[in-house]
Coordinates of C-alpha atoms in Angstrom, one line a residue:
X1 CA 0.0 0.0 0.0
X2 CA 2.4 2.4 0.7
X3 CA 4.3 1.9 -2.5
X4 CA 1.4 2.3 -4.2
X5 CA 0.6 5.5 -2.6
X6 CA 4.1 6.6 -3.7
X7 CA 3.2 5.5 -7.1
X8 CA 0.3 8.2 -7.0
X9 CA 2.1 10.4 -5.2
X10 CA 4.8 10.6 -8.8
X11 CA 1.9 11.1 -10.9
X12 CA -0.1 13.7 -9.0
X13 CA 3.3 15.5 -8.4
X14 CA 4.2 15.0 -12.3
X15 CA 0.7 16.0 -13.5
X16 CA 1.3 19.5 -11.4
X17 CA 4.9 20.0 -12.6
X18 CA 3.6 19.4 -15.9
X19 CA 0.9 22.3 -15.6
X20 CA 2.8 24.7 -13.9
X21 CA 6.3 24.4 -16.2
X22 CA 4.1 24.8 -19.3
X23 CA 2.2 28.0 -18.3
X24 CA 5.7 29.5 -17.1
X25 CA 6.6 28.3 -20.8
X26 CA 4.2 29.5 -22.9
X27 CA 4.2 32.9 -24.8
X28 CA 1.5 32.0 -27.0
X29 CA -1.4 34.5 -27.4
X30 CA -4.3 33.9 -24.8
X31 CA -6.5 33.5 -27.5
X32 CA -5.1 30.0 -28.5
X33 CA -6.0 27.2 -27.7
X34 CA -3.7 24.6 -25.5
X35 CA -3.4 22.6 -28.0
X36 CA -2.2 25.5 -30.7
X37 CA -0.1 27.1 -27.4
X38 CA 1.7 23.4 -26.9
X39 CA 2.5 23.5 -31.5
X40 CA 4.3 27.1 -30.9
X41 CA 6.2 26.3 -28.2
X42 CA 7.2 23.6 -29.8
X43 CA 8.4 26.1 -32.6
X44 CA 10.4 28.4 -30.1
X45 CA 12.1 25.3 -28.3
X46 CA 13.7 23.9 -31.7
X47 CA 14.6 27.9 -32.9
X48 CA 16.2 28.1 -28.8
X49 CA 18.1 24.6 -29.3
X50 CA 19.7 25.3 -33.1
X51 CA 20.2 28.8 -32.0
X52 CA 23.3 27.2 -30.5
X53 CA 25.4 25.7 -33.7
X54 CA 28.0 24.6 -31.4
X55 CA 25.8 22.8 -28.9
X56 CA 22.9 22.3 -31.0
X57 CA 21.6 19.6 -33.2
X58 CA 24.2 19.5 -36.1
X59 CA 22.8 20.5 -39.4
X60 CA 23.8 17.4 -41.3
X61 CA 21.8 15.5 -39.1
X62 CA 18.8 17.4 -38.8
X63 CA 18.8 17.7 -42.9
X64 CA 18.7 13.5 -42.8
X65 CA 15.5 13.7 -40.9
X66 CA 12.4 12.0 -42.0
X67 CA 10.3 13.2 -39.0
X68 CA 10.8 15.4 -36.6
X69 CA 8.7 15.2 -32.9
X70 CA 9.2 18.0 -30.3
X71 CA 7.6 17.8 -26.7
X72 CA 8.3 20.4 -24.8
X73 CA 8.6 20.5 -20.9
X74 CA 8.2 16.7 -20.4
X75 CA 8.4 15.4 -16.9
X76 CA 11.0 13.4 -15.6
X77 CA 10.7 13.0 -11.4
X78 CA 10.1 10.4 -8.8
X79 CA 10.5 9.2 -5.5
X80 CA 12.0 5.5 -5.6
X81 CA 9.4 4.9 -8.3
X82 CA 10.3 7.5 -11.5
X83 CA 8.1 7.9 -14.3
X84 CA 8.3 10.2 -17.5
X85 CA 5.3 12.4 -19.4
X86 CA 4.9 14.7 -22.0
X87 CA 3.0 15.6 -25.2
X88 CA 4.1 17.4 -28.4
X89 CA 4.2 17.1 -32.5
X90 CA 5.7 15.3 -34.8
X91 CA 5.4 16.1 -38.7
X92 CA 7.5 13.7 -41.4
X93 CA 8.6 14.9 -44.9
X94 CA 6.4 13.9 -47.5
X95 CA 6.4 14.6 -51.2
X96 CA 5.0 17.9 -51.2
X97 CA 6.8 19.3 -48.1
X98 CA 6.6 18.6 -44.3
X99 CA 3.3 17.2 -42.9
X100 CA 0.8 18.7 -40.8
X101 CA 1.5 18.6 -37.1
X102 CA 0.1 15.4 -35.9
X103 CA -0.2 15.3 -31.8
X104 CA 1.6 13.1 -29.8
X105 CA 2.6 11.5 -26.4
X106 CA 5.4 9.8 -24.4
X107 CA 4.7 8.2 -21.1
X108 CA 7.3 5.6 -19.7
X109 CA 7.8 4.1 -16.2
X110 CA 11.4 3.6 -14.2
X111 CA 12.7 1.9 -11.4
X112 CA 15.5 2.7 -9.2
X113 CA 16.4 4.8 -6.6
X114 CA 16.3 8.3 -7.7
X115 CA 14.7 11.5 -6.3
X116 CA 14.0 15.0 -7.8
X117 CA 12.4 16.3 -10.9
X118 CA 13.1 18.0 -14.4
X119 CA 11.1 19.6 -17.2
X120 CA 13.1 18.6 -20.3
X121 CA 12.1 19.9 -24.0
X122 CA 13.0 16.7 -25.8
X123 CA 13.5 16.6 -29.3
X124 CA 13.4 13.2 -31.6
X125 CA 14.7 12.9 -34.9
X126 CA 13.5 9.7 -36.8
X127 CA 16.3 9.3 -39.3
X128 CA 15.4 5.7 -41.9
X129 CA 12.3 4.5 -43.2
X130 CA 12.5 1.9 -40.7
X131 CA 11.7 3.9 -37.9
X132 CA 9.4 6.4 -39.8
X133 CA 7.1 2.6 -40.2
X134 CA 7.1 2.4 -36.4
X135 CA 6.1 5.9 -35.8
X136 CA 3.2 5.9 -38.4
X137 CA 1.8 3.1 -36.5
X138 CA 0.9 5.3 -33.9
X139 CA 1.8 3.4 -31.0
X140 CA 5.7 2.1 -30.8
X141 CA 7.7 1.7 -27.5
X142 CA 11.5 3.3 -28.0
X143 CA 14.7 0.3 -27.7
X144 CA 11.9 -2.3 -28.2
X145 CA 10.2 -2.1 -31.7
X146 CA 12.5 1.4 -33.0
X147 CA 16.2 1.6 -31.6
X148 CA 17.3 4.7 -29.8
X149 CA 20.4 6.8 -29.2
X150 CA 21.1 10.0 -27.9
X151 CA 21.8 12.6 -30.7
X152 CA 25.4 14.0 -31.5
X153 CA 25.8 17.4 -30.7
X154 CA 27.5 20.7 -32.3
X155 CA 30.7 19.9 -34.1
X156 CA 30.6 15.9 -33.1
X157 CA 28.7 15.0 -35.9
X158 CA 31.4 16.6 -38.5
X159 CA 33.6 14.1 -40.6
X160 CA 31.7 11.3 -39.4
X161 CA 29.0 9.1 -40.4
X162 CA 28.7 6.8 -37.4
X163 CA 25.2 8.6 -36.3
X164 CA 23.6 7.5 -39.6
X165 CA 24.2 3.7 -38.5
X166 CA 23.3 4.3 -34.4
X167 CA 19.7 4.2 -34.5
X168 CA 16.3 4.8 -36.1
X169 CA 15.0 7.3 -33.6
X170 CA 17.9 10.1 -32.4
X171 CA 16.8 11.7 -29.5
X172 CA 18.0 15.3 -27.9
X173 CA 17.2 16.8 -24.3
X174 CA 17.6 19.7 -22.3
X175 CA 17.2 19.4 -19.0
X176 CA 16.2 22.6 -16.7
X177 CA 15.6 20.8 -13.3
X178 CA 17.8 19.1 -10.6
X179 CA 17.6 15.4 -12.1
X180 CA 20.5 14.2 -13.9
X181 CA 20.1 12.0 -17.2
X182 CA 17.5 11.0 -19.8
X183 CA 17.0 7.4 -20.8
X184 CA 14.2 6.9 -23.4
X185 CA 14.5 3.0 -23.7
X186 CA 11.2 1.7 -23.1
X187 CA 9.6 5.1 -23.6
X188 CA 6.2 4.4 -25.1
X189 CA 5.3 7.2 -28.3
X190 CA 1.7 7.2 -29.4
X191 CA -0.8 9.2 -30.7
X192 CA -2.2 11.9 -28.6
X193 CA -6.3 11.3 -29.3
X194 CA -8.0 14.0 -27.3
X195 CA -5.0 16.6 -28.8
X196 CA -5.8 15.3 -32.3
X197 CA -9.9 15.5 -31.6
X198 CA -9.5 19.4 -30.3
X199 CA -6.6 20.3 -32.5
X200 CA -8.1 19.3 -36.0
X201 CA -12.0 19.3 -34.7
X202 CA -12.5 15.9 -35.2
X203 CA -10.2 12.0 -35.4
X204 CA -8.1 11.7 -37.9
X205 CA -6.0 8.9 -38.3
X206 CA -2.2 9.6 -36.9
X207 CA -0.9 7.8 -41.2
X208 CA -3.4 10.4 -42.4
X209 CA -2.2 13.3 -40.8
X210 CA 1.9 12.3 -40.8
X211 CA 1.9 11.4 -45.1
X212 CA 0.2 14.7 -45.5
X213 CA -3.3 13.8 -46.2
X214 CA -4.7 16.7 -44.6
X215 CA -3.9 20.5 -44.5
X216 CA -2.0 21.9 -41.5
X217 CA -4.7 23.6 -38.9
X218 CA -4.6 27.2 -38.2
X219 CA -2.1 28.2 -35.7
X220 CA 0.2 25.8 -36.6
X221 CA 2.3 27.3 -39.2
X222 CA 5.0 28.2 -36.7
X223 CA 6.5 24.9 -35.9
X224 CA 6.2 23.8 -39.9
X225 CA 8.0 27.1 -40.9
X226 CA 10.7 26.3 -38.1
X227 CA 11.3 22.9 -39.3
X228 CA 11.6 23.7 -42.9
X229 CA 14.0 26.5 -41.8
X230 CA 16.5 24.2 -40.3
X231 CA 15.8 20.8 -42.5
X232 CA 16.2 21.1 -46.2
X233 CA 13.8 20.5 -48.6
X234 CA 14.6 17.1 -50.6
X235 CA 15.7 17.1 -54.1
X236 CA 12.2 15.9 -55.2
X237 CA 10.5 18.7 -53.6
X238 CA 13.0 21.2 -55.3
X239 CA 12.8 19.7 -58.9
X240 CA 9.3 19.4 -58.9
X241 CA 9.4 23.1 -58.8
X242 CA 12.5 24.0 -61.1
X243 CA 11.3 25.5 -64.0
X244 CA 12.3 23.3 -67.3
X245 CA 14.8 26.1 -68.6
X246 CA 16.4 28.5 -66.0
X247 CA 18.9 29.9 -68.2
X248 CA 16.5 31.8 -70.2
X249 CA 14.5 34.5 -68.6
X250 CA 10.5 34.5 -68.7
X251 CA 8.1 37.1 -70.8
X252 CA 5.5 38.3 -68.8
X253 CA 2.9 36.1 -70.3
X254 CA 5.1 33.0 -70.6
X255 CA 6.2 32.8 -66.5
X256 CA 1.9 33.6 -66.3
X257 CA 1.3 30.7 -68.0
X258 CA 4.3 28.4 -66.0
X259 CA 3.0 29.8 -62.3
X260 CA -0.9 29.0 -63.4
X261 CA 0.1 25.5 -65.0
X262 CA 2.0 24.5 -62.0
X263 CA -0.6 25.3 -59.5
X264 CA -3.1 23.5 -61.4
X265 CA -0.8 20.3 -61.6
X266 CA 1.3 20.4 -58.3
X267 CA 0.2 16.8 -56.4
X268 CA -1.7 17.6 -53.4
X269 CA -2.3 21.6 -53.5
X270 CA -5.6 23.6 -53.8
X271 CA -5.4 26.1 -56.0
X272 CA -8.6 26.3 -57.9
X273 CA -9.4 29.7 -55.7
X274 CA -5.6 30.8 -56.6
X275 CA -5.3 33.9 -59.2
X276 CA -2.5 35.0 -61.0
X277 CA -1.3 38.4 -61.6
X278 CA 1.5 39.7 -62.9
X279 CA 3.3 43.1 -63.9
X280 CA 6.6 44.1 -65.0
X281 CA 8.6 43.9 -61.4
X282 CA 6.0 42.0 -59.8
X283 CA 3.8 38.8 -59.4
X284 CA 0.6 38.6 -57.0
X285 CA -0.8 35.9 -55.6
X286 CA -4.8 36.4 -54.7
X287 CA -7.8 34.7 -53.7
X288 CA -7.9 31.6 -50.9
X289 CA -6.7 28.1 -49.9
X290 CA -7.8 25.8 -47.3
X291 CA -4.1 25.9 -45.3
X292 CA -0.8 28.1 -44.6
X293 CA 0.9 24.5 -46.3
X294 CA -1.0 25.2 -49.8
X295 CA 0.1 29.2 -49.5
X296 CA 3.7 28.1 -48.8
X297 CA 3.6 26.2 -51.6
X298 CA 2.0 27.9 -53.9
X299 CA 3.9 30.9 -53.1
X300 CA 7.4 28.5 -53.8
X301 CA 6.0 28.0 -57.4
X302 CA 5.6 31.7 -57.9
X303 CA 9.7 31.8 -56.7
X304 CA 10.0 29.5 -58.8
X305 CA 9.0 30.9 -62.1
X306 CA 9.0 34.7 -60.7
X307 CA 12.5 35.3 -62.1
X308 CA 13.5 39.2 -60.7
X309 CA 9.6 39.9 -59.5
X310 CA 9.1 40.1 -56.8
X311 CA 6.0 37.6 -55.3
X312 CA 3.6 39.5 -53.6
X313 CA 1.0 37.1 -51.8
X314 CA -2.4 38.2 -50.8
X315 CA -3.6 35.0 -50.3
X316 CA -6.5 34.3 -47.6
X317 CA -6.2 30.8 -45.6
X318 CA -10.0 29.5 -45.5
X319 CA -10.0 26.2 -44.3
X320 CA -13.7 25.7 -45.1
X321 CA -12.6 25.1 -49.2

């Protein structure tokens, strides 16, 4: 019994940390919801950690992502009995760009004798198609079904490739509190149902949302726009948007015609509401789509075919199209 009440004891004290560490965190607007604040903190946290080159995640590595999973502030404490909790996002590359933000949580148990607590903003690189499977099944537990290995960090990762050959999940921490270490092995990652119900106003599937089957909700375009900032886009992405001859400068009605075809035949956008304008030094963008993903892209194929105009987008993100 009195082990047990110990047990409860962790999680009550957890589940308070939790709540208190993530108000102190957030500098969201008052207006979002928790589930939007929890996506933009997310944002901030991976701009704070690669704000730090030398102590950060190296860029190499973060470029040979497939997903990418931020949880911000999870719990690690305990008292004899120690148990871990937090919940994030994780979006995966896909064709046409990064995913929308699918939510997520990590919950794990630990025995030994240990005492104190930590928030730790954990971030988890998913680096093969191996361990992208695991994730997309929406429940895997870490060192059991996906392997996992802490992250090099800064300059380690230069002139080597032995992180590419450690593990399918890479994992990256920092710690705040007063209790030393993170171990992740049996660390179970799974779909976060009640965050996914308020977040996208009904269930969708965690395979739907992570192979970019359905637009990015509002408020979320922060923590796409940070990962595309630090992970390059892949080839495919880039040459689907190339335009067939760069050497040769477009007339007005010819780069027109390119930005219009492309919308209509880029996989995956909405651009039917999408109109084209252009004028000597300048091409405009007007009208609506149903996401900030389909106005990032569509303003990229603008870029693309823009030439030494400049792309003015007056776009309007109506997710009721």
């Amino acid at each position: 019994m009195k082990s047990l009440a110990k047990l409860i004891g962790v999680c009550v004290v957890l589940a308070a940390m939790a709540g208190a560490m993530y108000a102190q965190d957030s500098d969201t607007s008052k207006n979002d919801s928790d589930e939007v604040k929890r996506v933009k903190t997310a944002a901030r946290v991976l701009d704070e950690i690669m704000s730090t080159p030398d102590k950060g995640i190296p860029q190499d590595v973060f470029k040979s992502a497939k997903c990418v999973a931020v949880v911000p502030s999870m719990i690690k404490g305990g008292f004899i009995v120690g148990g871990r909790y937090g919940k994030g996002v994780a979006t995966c590359r896909t064709a046409n760009g990064w995913s929308a933000p699918a939510p997520i949580s990590i919950a794990g148990g630990s025995w030994g004798l240990q005492f104190g607590g930590e928030a730790v903003d954990l971030v988890m690189l998913v680096m093969n198609q191996q361990g992208m499977d695991h994730l997309l099944t929406s429940k895997f537990k870490l060192g059991a079904e996906a392997s996992v290995a802490a992250g090099p960090v800064g300059r380690q990762a230069e002139g080597s490739t032995d992180w590419k050959m450690k593990a399918e999940v890479l994992t990256y921490s920092r710690a705040r509190g007063v209790f030393a270490g993170l171990e992740l092995n049996g660390a179970v990652i799974k779909q976060d149902n009640d965050e996914t119900r308020v977040l996208y106003a009904k269930m969708v599937p965690f395979r739907a949302i992570l192979t970019g089957k359905v637009p990015p909700p509002a408020g979320t375009e922060t923590f796409l726009a940070a990962v595309r900032k630090y992970a390059a886009e892949s080839k495919a992405e880039r040459g689907s948007l190339t335009p067939a001859n760069p050497e040769r400068s477009l007339t007005p009605a010819e780069a027109k015609s390119q930005i219009e075809e492309k919308l209509r035949t880029q996989p995956g956008l909405y651009s039917k509401d999408i109109r084209v304008t252009l004028r000597a030094d300048a091409v405009e963008l007007s009208g609506s789509v149903p996401s900030e993903r389909d106005r990032s892209l569509a303003d990229r194929i603008a870029q693309s075919y823009a030439g030494d105009r400049q792309v003015q987008d007056h776009l309007n993100v109506n997710p009721q199209l």
